[in-house]
Amino acid sequence: LYNLKQCFIGGDNVPSSLLNDFNKVMREHNSECLLLEGYGLTETVTVCSVNTIYENKIGSIGKPLKDIEIKILDDNLNEVSFNEVGELYIKSNTVMNGYYLDEESTNNTMVTINNEVYIRSGDLGYIDEDGFIFLKGRKKRMFKISGLNVYPSEVEKIATDNEYIIDASLEFFNEPYPHLNLYVIKNKYCDLSNEEIKKYLFTEIEKRVLKYSLPKNIIFMDKFPKTNVGKIDHSAFKDVK
């Protein structure tokens, strides 16, 4: 461990508890190594932004790398203010030329703004005053309840910040009325009951998000349904009666 200098992670929602636990273990073994979160897309070929040992914020995906520009835009392609949520658009010399033999998808993803070509990421997030980027989740996973935006990653991060929860997924159901369920996987070493964890999670979530983001139920699972490529299959979750 002493020889490790930096480790990087990305590709999906990274719980703050994982970053903190990793860094704690490194310190306990006299290592200065940090686990640093970054972000990239297949369509951009390489990493677009990343935390470094010199500049980092827990919960962020860092700052854009040199010669990579990331804008946060609204639905009308207008740039939003600091800390305002919008979609990430990325410009660099590494972006793809297009999807092979798929002109429609290429045109939907590659957007020209002021004569410059940007990749439309499909990810929502914001930039703070220090230039760090924070993700809010996939745009297609944003729910609307009573006309307000609900970002599942906010609630999922609250859940996985708890050392006893290793994964979480907030799912929306429209029947018999619009509501949310939070599905969680408990750490096998957990010595708390499900009811104790539920009580803690409901309290923490209620303190930190709007009431429209509150789950109706918290359901414990041994594992989440997955797609053929190993990602969570959100369409496969079942509501509870």
PDB file of C-alpha atoms in Angstrom:
ATOM      1  CA  LEU A   1       0.000   0.000   0.000  1.00  0.00           C
ATOM      2  CA  TYR A   2       2.855   2.394   0.747  1.00  0.00           C
ATOM      3  CA  ASN A   3       3.891   2.404  -2.931  1.00  0.00           C
ATOM      4  CA  LEU A   4       0.447   3.449  -4.150  1.00  0.00           C
ATOM      5  CA  LYS A   5       0.314   7.117  -5.149  1.00  0.00           C
ATOM      6  CA  GLN A   6      -3.123   7.644  -6.706  1.00  0.00           C
ATOM      7  CA  CYS A   7      -6.126   5.452  -7.513  1.00  0.00           C
ATOM      8  CA  PHE A   8      -9.039   6.475  -9.694  1.00  0.00           C
ATOM      9  CA  ILE A   9     -12.672   5.408  -9.898  1.00  0.00           C
ATOM     10  CA  GLY A  10     -15.625   6.285 -12.137  1.00  0.00           C
ATOM     11  CA  GLY A  11     -18.225   4.834 -14.447  1.00  0.00           C
ATOM     12  CA  ASP A  12     -21.159   5.079 -12.058  1.00  0.00           C
ATOM     13  CA  ASN A  13     -22.354   6.702  -8.856  1.00  0.00           C
ATOM     14  CA  VAL A  14     -19.511   6.520  -6.314  1.00  0.00           C
ATOM     15  CA  PRO A  15     -20.678   6.536  -2.666  1.00  0.00           C
ATOM     16  CA  SER A  16     -18.863   9.042  -0.464  1.00  0.00           C
ATOM     17  CA  SER A  17     -18.535   6.277   2.122  1.00  0.00           C
ATOM     18  CA  LEU A  18     -16.427   4.217  -0.321  1.00  0.00           C
ATOM     19  CA  LEU A  19     -14.050   7.134  -0.946  1.00  0.00           C
ATOM     20  CA  ASN A  20     -13.771   7.905   2.767  1.00  0.00           C
ATOM     21  CA  ASP A  21     -13.242   4.258   3.750  1.00  0.00           C
ATOM     22  CA  PHE A  22     -10.555   3.750   1.092  1.00  0.00           C
ATOM     23  CA  ASN A  23      -8.683   6.901   2.091  1.00  0.00           C
ATOM     24  CA  LYS A  24      -8.925   5.946   5.769  1.00  0.00           C
ATOM     25  CA  VAL A  25      -7.328   2.555   5.101  1.00  0.00           C
ATOM     26  CA  MET A  26      -4.529   4.251   3.161  1.00  0.00           C
ATOM     27  CA  ARG A  27      -3.794   6.614   6.053  1.00  0.00           C
ATOM     28  CA  GLU A  28      -3.816   3.735   8.535  1.00  0.00           C
ATOM     29  CA  HIS A  29      -1.073   2.086   6.456  1.00  0.00           C
ATOM     30  CA  ASN A  30       1.018   5.256   6.195  1.00  0.00           C
ATOM     31  CA  SER A  31       0.109   5.794   2.554  1.00  0.00           C
ATOM     32  CA  GLU A  32      -0.689   9.199   1.059  1.00  0.00           C
ATOM     33  CA  CYS A  33      -2.710   7.565  -1.729  1.00  0.00           C
ATOM     34  CA  LEU A  34      -6.208   8.910  -2.399  1.00  0.00           C
ATOM     35  CA  LEU A  35      -9.092   7.322  -4.293  1.00  0.00           C
ATOM     36  CA  LEU A  36     -10.075  10.015  -6.786  1.00  0.00           C
ATOM     37  CA  GLU A  37     -13.346  10.162  -8.721  1.00  0.00           C
ATOM     38  CA  GLY A  38     -13.392  11.022 -12.412  1.00  0.00           C
ATOM     39  CA  TYR A  39     -15.737  11.010 -15.396  1.00  0.00           C
ATOM     40  CA  GLY A  40     -15.667  10.086 -19.050  1.00  0.00           C
ATOM     41  CA  LEU A  41     -17.788   8.732 -21.887  1.00  0.00           C
ATOM     42  CA  THR A  42     -17.269   6.154 -24.587  1.00  0.00           C
ATOM     43  CA  GLU A  43     -18.117   8.922 -27.066  1.00  0.00           C
ATOM     44  CA  THR A  44     -15.282  11.109 -25.754  1.00  0.00           C
ATOM     45  CA  VAL A  45     -12.779   8.219 -25.857  1.00  0.00           C
ATOM     46  CA  THR A  46     -10.971   9.320 -22.700  1.00  0.00           C
ATOM     47  CA  VAL A  47     -11.486  10.733 -19.220  1.00  0.00           C
ATOM     48  CA  CYS A  48     -12.990  14.239 -19.355  1.00  0.00           C
ATOM     49  CA  SER A  49     -12.680  15.427 -15.776  1.00  0.00           C
ATOM     50  CA  VAL A  50     -11.035  14.093 -12.642  1.00  0.00           C
ATOM     51  CA  ASN A  51     -10.042  14.970  -9.112  1.00  0.00           C
ATOM     52  CA  THR A  52      -6.314  15.159  -8.385  1.00  0.00           C
ATOM     53  CA  ILE A  53      -4.231  14.961  -5.224  1.00  0.00           C
ATOM     54  CA  TYR A  54      -3.759  18.717  -5.524  1.00  0.00           C
ATOM     55  CA  GLU A  55      -7.390  19.688  -6.172  1.00  0.00           C
ATOM     56  CA  ASN A  56     -10.265  17.494  -5.087  1.00  0.00           C
ATOM     57  CA  LYS A  57     -13.716  17.595  -3.539  1.00  0.00           C
ATOM     58  CA  ILE A  58     -15.511  14.530  -2.209  1.00  0.00           C
ATOM     59  CA  GLY A  59     -18.701  13.998  -4.205  1.00  0.00           C
ATOM     60  CA  SER A  60     -17.459  15.782  -7.319  1.00  0.00           C
ATOM     61  CA  ILE A  61     -15.982  14.388 -10.545  1.00  0.00           C
ATOM     62  CA  GLY A  62     -13.250  16.996 -10.390  1.00  0.00           C
ATOM     63  CA  LYS A  63     -12.366  19.593 -13.001  1.00  0.00           C
ATOM     64  CA  PRO A  64     -12.077  19.172 -16.793  1.00  0.00           C
ATOM     65  CA  LEU A  65      -8.704  18.049 -18.094  1.00  0.00           C
ATOM     66  CA  LYS A  66      -6.559  20.313 -20.256  1.00  0.00           C
ATOM     67  CA  ASP A  67      -8.056  21.051 -23.693  1.00  0.00           C
ATOM     68  CA  ILE A  68     -11.430  19.609 -22.647  1.00  0.00           C
ATOM     69  CA  GLU A  69     -14.374  21.961 -22.204  1.00  0.00           C
ATOM     70  CA  ILE A  70     -17.507  21.019 -20.301  1.00  0.00           C
ATOM     71  CA  LYS A  71     -20.565  23.272 -20.388  1.00  0.00           C
ATOM     72  CA  ILE A  72     -23.725  22.928 -18.326  1.00  0.00           C
ATOM     73  CA  LEU A  73     -26.670  23.827 -20.572  1.00  0.00           C
ATOM     74  CA  ASP A  74     -30.442  23.966 -20.219  1.00  0.00           C
ATOM     75  CA  ASP A  75     -32.926  22.444 -22.677  1.00  0.00           C
ATOM     76  CA  ASN A  76     -32.566  25.514 -24.920  1.00  0.00           C
ATOM     77  CA  LEU A  77     -28.760  25.126 -25.043  1.00  0.00           C
ATOM     78  CA  ASN A  78     -28.230  28.178 -22.844  1.00  0.00           C
ATOM     79  CA  GLU A  79     -25.410  28.027 -20.310  1.00  0.00           C
ATOM     80  CA  VAL A  80     -26.684  27.977 -16.727  1.00  0.00           C
ATOM     81  CA  SER A  81     -25.286  29.686 -13.642  1.00  0.00           C
ATOM     82  CA  PHE A  82     -22.989  28.192 -11.009  1.00  0.00           C
ATOM     83  CA  ASN A  83     -24.709  25.483  -8.909  1.00  0.00           C
ATOM     84  CA  GLU A  84     -27.652  25.330 -11.333  1.00  0.00           C
ATOM     85  CA  VAL A  85     -28.462  21.895 -12.736  1.00  0.00           C
ATOM     86  CA  GLY A  86     -28.320  21.268 -16.461  1.00  0.00           C
ATOM     87  CA  GLU A  87     -26.994  18.744 -18.966  1.00  0.00           C
ATOM     88  CA  LEU A  88     -23.262  18.252 -19.523  1.00  0.00           C
ATOM     89  CA  TYR A  89     -21.977  19.036 -23.028  1.00  0.00           C
ATOM     90  CA  ILE A  90     -18.361  18.186 -23.834  1.00  0.00           C
ATOM     91  CA  LYS A  91     -15.939  19.508 -26.450  1.00  0.00           C
ATOM     92  CA  SER A  92     -12.430  18.186 -27.070  1.00  0.00           C
ATOM     93  CA  ASN A  93     -10.155  16.801 -29.764  1.00  0.00           C
ATOM     94  CA  THR A  94     -10.863  13.291 -28.525  1.00  0.00           C
ATOM     95  CA  VAL A  95     -14.596  13.117 -29.256  1.00  0.00           C
ATOM     96  CA  MET A  96     -15.886  10.542 -31.706  1.00  0.00           C
ATOM     97  CA  ASN A  97     -16.638  11.277 -35.352  1.00  0.00           C
ATOM     98  CA  GLY A  98     -20.046   9.658 -34.957  1.00  0.00           C
ATOM     99  CA  TYR A  99     -21.837   6.360 -34.460  1.00  0.00           C
ATOM    100  CA  TYR A 100     -21.040   3.857 -37.189  1.00  0.00           C
ATOM    101  CA  LEU A 101     -23.839   3.735 -39.779  1.00  0.00           C
ATOM    102  CA  ASP A 102     -26.231   5.505 -37.392  1.00  0.00           C
ATOM    103  CA  GLU A 103     -26.750   9.046 -38.621  1.00  0.00           C
ATOM    104  CA  GLU A 104     -29.821   9.668 -36.473  1.00  0.00           C
ATOM    105  CA  SER A 105     -28.052   8.845 -33.191  1.00  0.00           C
ATOM    106  CA  THR A 106     -25.023  10.840 -34.307  1.00  0.00           C
ATOM    107  CA  ASN A 107     -27.134  13.921 -35.004  1.00  0.00           C
ATOM    108  CA  ASN A 108     -28.905  13.584 -31.651  1.00  0.00           C
ATOM    109  CA  THR A 109     -25.642  13.322 -29.739  1.00  0.00           C
ATOM    110  CA  MET A 110     -23.259  15.661 -31.592  1.00  0.00           C
ATOM    111  CA  VAL A 111     -24.517  19.233 -31.260  1.00  0.00           C
ATOM    112  CA  THR A 112     -23.073  22.336 -32.934  1.00  0.00           C
ATOM    113  CA  ILE A 113     -22.958  25.391 -30.663  1.00  0.00           C
ATOM    114  CA  ASN A 114     -21.352  28.601 -31.993  1.00  0.00           C
ATOM    115  CA  ASN A 115     -19.703  26.574 -34.774  1.00  0.00           C
ATOM    116  CA  GLU A 116     -18.151  24.172 -32.263  1.00  0.00           C
ATOM    117  CA  VAL A 117     -19.166  20.512 -31.955  1.00  0.00           C
ATOM    118  CA  TYR A 118     -20.115  19.240 -28.508  1.00  0.00           C
ATOM    119  CA  ILE A 119     -21.086  15.776 -27.302  1.00  0.00           C
ATOM    120  CA  ARG A 120     -24.417  15.708 -25.513  1.00  0.00           C
ATOM    121  CA  SER A 121     -23.757  13.487 -22.497  1.00  0.00           C
ATOM    122  CA  GLY A 122     -27.254  12.737 -21.239  1.00  0.00           C
ATOM    123  CA  ASP A 123     -25.933  13.373 -17.714  1.00  0.00           C
ATOM    124  CA  LEU A 124     -27.238  16.080 -15.405  1.00  0.00           C
ATOM    125  CA  GLY A 125     -25.002  18.055 -13.102  1.00  0.00           C
ATOM    126  CA  TYR A 126     -23.706  21.436 -12.058  1.00  0.00           C
ATOM    127  CA  ILE A 127     -20.446  23.363 -11.663  1.00  0.00           C
ATOM    128  CA  ASP A 128     -19.655  25.148  -8.408  1.00  0.00           C
ATOM    129  CA  GLU A 129     -17.849  28.455  -7.978  1.00  0.00           C
ATOM    130  CA  ASP A 130     -14.496  26.641  -7.715  1.00  0.00           C
ATOM    131  CA  GLY A 131     -14.952  24.853 -11.051  1.00  0.00           C
ATOM    132  CA  PHE A 132     -15.694  21.388  -9.636  1.00  0.00           C
ATOM    133  CA  ILE A 133     -18.393  19.392 -11.423  1.00  0.00           C
ATOM    134  CA  PHE A 134     -21.047  17.432  -9.528  1.00  0.00           C
ATOM    135  CA  LEU A 135     -23.256  14.844 -11.208  1.00  0.00           C
ATOM    136  CA  LYS A 136     -26.974  14.540 -10.430  1.00  0.00           C
ATOM    137  CA  GLY A 137     -27.652  11.443 -12.521  1.00  0.00           C
ATOM    138  CA  ARG A 138     -28.833  10.463 -15.969  1.00  0.00           C
ATOM    139  CA  LYS A 139     -31.318  12.854 -17.550  1.00  0.00           C
ATOM    140  CA  LYS A 140     -33.616   9.994 -18.483  1.00  0.00           C
ATOM    141  CA  ARG A 141     -33.703   8.955 -14.808  1.00  0.00           C
ATOM    142  CA  MET A 142     -34.907  12.319 -13.569  1.00  0.00           C
ATOM    143  CA  PHE A 143     -38.472  12.024 -12.278  1.00  0.00           C
ATOM    144  CA  LYS A 144     -41.129  14.719 -12.062  1.00  0.00           C
ATOM    145  CA  ILE A 145     -43.464  14.684  -9.082  1.00  0.00           C
ATOM    146  CA  SER A 146     -45.963  17.521  -8.598  1.00  0.00           C
ATOM    147  CA  GLY A 147     -44.083  19.409 -11.285  1.00  0.00           C
ATOM    148  CA  LEU A 148     -40.760  19.297  -9.428  1.00  0.00           C
ATOM    149  CA  ASN A 149     -37.573  17.522 -10.521  1.00  0.00           C
ATOM    150  CA  VAL A 150     -36.479  14.553  -8.440  1.00  0.00           C
ATOM    151  CA  TYR A 151     -32.885  13.356  -8.849  1.00  0.00           C
ATOM    152  CA  PRO A 152     -32.506   9.711  -7.714  1.00  0.00           C
ATOM    153  CA  SER A 153     -28.758  10.058  -7.140  1.00  0.00           C
ATOM    154  CA  GLU A 154     -29.381  12.527  -4.292  1.00  0.00           C
ATOM    155  CA  VAL A 155     -31.313   9.956  -2.286  1.00  0.00           C
ATOM    156  CA  GLU A 156     -29.061   7.074  -3.355  1.00  0.00           C
ATOM    157  CA  LYS A 157     -25.976   8.941  -2.122  1.00  0.00           C
ATOM    158  CA  ILE A 158     -27.603   9.592   1.246  1.00  0.00           C
ATOM    159  CA  ALA A 159     -28.314   5.878   1.568  1.00  0.00           C
ATOM    160  CA  THR A 160     -24.844   4.690   0.538  1.00  0.00           C
ATOM    161  CA  ASP A 161     -23.162   7.218   2.811  1.00  0.00           C
ATOM    162  CA  ASN A 162     -24.321   4.847   5.549  1.00  0.00           C
ATOM    163  CA  GLU A 163     -21.627   2.228   6.175  1.00  0.00           C
ATOM    164  CA  TYR A 164     -24.271  -0.494   6.364  1.00  0.00           C
ATOM    165  CA  ILE A 165     -25.595   0.095   2.825  1.00  0.00           C
ATOM    166  CA  ILE A 166     -23.447  -0.992  -0.122  1.00  0.00           C
ATOM    167  CA  ASP A 167     -25.831  -0.048  -2.945  1.00  0.00           C
ATOM    168  CA  ALA A 168     -29.103   1.828  -3.426  1.00  0.00           C
ATOM    169  CA  SER A 169     -31.553   2.573  -6.223  1.00  0.00           C
ATOM    170  CA  LEU A 170     -34.499   4.989  -6.094  1.00  0.00           C
ATOM    171  CA  GLU A 171     -37.307   3.936  -8.441  1.00  0.00           C
ATOM    172  CA  PHE A 172     -40.437   5.746  -9.599  1.00  0.00           C
ATOM    173  CA  PHE A 173     -43.875   4.164  -9.936  1.00  0.00           C
ATOM    174  CA  ASN A 174     -46.900   5.933 -11.387  1.00  0.00           C
ATOM    175  CA  GLU A 175     -49.684   3.673 -10.067  1.00  0.00           C
ATOM    176  CA  PRO A 176     -51.905   3.907  -8.103  1.00  0.00           C
ATOM    177  CA  TYR A 177     -50.385   7.400  -7.703  1.00  0.00           C
ATOM    178  CA  PRO A 178     -46.882   8.792  -8.359  1.00  0.00           C
ATOM    179  CA  HIS A 179     -44.508   7.523  -5.663  1.00  0.00           C
ATOM    180  CA  LEU A 180     -40.929   6.440  -5.018  1.00  0.00           C
ATOM    181  CA  ASN A 181     -39.417   3.313  -3.486  1.00  0.00           C
ATOM    182  CA  LEU A 182     -35.825   3.074  -2.312  1.00  0.00           C
ATOM    183  CA  TYR A 183     -34.214  -0.337  -2.852  1.00  0.00           C
ATOM    184  CA  VAL A 184     -31.060  -1.053  -0.856  1.00  0.00           C
ATOM    185  CA  ILE A 185     -28.493  -3.820  -0.408  1.00  0.00           C
ATOM    186  CA  LYS A 186     -27.242  -4.208   3.137  1.00  0.00           C
ATOM    187  CA  ASN A 187     -23.636  -4.888   4.066  1.00  0.00           C
ATOM    188  CA  LYS A 188     -23.428  -8.538   5.123  1.00  0.00           C
ATOM    189  CA  TYR A 189     -21.485  -7.506   8.224  1.00  0.00           C
ATOM    190  CA  CYS A 190     -24.263  -5.187   9.368  1.00  0.00           C
ATOM    191  CA  ASP A 191     -25.396  -5.827  12.945  1.00  0.00           C
ATOM    192  CA  LEU A 192     -28.470  -3.560  12.778  1.00  0.00           C
ATOM    193  CA  SER A 193     -31.979  -4.747  12.004  1.00  0.00           C
ATOM    194  CA  ASN A 194     -33.759  -3.678   8.834  1.00  0.00           C
ATOM    195  CA  GLU A 195     -36.157  -1.575  10.899  1.00  0.00           C
ATOM    196  CA  GLU A 196     -33.284   0.269  12.578  1.00  0.00           C
ATOM    197  CA  ILE A 197     -31.716   1.054   9.226  1.00  0.00           C
ATOM    198  CA  LYS A 198     -35.067   2.144   7.783  1.00  0.00           C
ATOM    199  CA  LYS A 199     -35.613   4.562  10.646  1.00  0.00           C
ATOM    200  CA  TYR A 200     -32.165   6.072  10.193  1.00  0.00           C
ATOM    201  CA  LEU A 201     -32.512   6.394   6.404  1.00  0.00           C
ATOM    202  CA  PHE A 202     -35.979   7.946   6.503  1.00  0.00           C
ATOM    203  CA  THR A 203     -34.715  10.510   9.032  1.00  0.00           C
ATOM    204  CA  GLU A 204     -31.601  11.396   7.020  1.00  0.00           C
ATOM    205  CA  ILE A 205     -33.422  11.613   3.690  1.00  0.00           C
ATOM    206  CA  GLU A 206     -36.173  13.790   5.143  1.00  0.00           C
ATOM    207  CA  LYS A 207     -33.562  16.214   6.504  1.00  0.00           C
ATOM    208  CA  ARG A 208     -31.638  16.583   3.244  1.00  0.00           C
ATOM    209  CA  VAL A 209     -34.063  16.540   0.290  1.00  0.00           C
ATOM    210  CA  LEU A 210     -37.413  18.009  -0.712  1.00  0.00           C
ATOM    211  CA  LYS A 211     -40.486  16.120   0.434  1.00  0.00           C
ATOM    212  CA  TYR A 212     -41.219  15.145  -3.176  1.00  0.00           C
ATOM    213  CA  SER A 213     -37.994  13.077  -3.183  1.00  0.00           C
ATOM    214  CA  LEU A 214     -38.974  11.051  -0.113  1.00  0.00           C
ATOM    215  CA  PRO A 215     -39.465   7.333  -0.757  1.00  0.00           C
ATOM    216  CA  LYS A 216     -42.721   5.747   0.285  1.00  0.00           C
ATOM    217  CA  ASN A 217     -40.978   2.457   1.084  1.00  0.00           C
ATOM    218  CA  ILE A 218     -37.463   1.199   1.717  1.00  0.00           C
ATOM    219  CA  ILE A 219     -37.027  -2.346   0.421  1.00  0.00           C
ATOM    220  CA  PHE A 220     -34.055  -4.601   1.201  1.00  0.00           C
ATOM    221  CA  MET A 221     -32.718  -6.863  -1.534  1.00  0.00           C
ATOM    222  CA  ASP A 222     -29.880  -9.387  -1.791  1.00  0.00           C
ATOM    223  CA  LYS A 223     -28.977  -8.153  -5.267  1.00  0.00           C
ATOM    224  CA  PHE A 224     -30.284  -5.773  -7.924  1.00  0.00           C
ATOM    225  CA  PRO A 225     -31.523  -6.850 -11.364  1.00  0.00           C
ATOM    226  CA  LYS A 226     -28.851  -6.257 -13.989  1.00  0.00           C
ATOM    227  CA  THR A 227     -28.754  -5.797 -17.758  1.00  0.00           C
ATOM    228  CA  ASN A 228     -26.635  -7.971 -20.046  1.00  0.00           C
ATOM    229  CA  VAL A 229     -23.767  -5.481 -19.699  1.00  0.00           C
ATOM    230  CA  GLY A 230     -23.889  -5.533 -15.908  1.00  0.00           C
ATOM    231  CA  LYS A 231     -25.684  -2.242 -15.221  1.00  0.00           C
ATOM    232  CA  ILE A 232     -28.687  -1.916 -12.927  1.00  0.00           C
ATOM    233  CA  ASP A 233     -31.879  -2.757 -14.827  1.00  0.00           C
ATOM    234  CA  HIS A 234     -34.226  -0.066 -13.499  1.00  0.00           C
ATOM    235  CA  SER A 235     -37.164  -1.403 -15.500  1.00  0.00           C
ATOM    236  CA  ALA A 236     -37.059  -4.706 -13.601  1.00  0.00           C
ATOM    237  CA  PHE A 237     -37.813  -3.406 -10.104  1.00  0.00           C
ATOM    238  CA  LYS A 238     -41.209  -4.382  -8.745  1.00  0.00           C
ATOM    239  CA  ASP A 239     -43.424  -2.187  -6.602  1.00  0.00           C
ATOM    240  CA  VAL A 240     -44.561  -3.427  -3.200  1.00  0.00           C
ATOM    241  CA  LYS A 241     -48.232  -3.651  -2.325  1.00  0.00           C
TER     242      LYS A 241
END
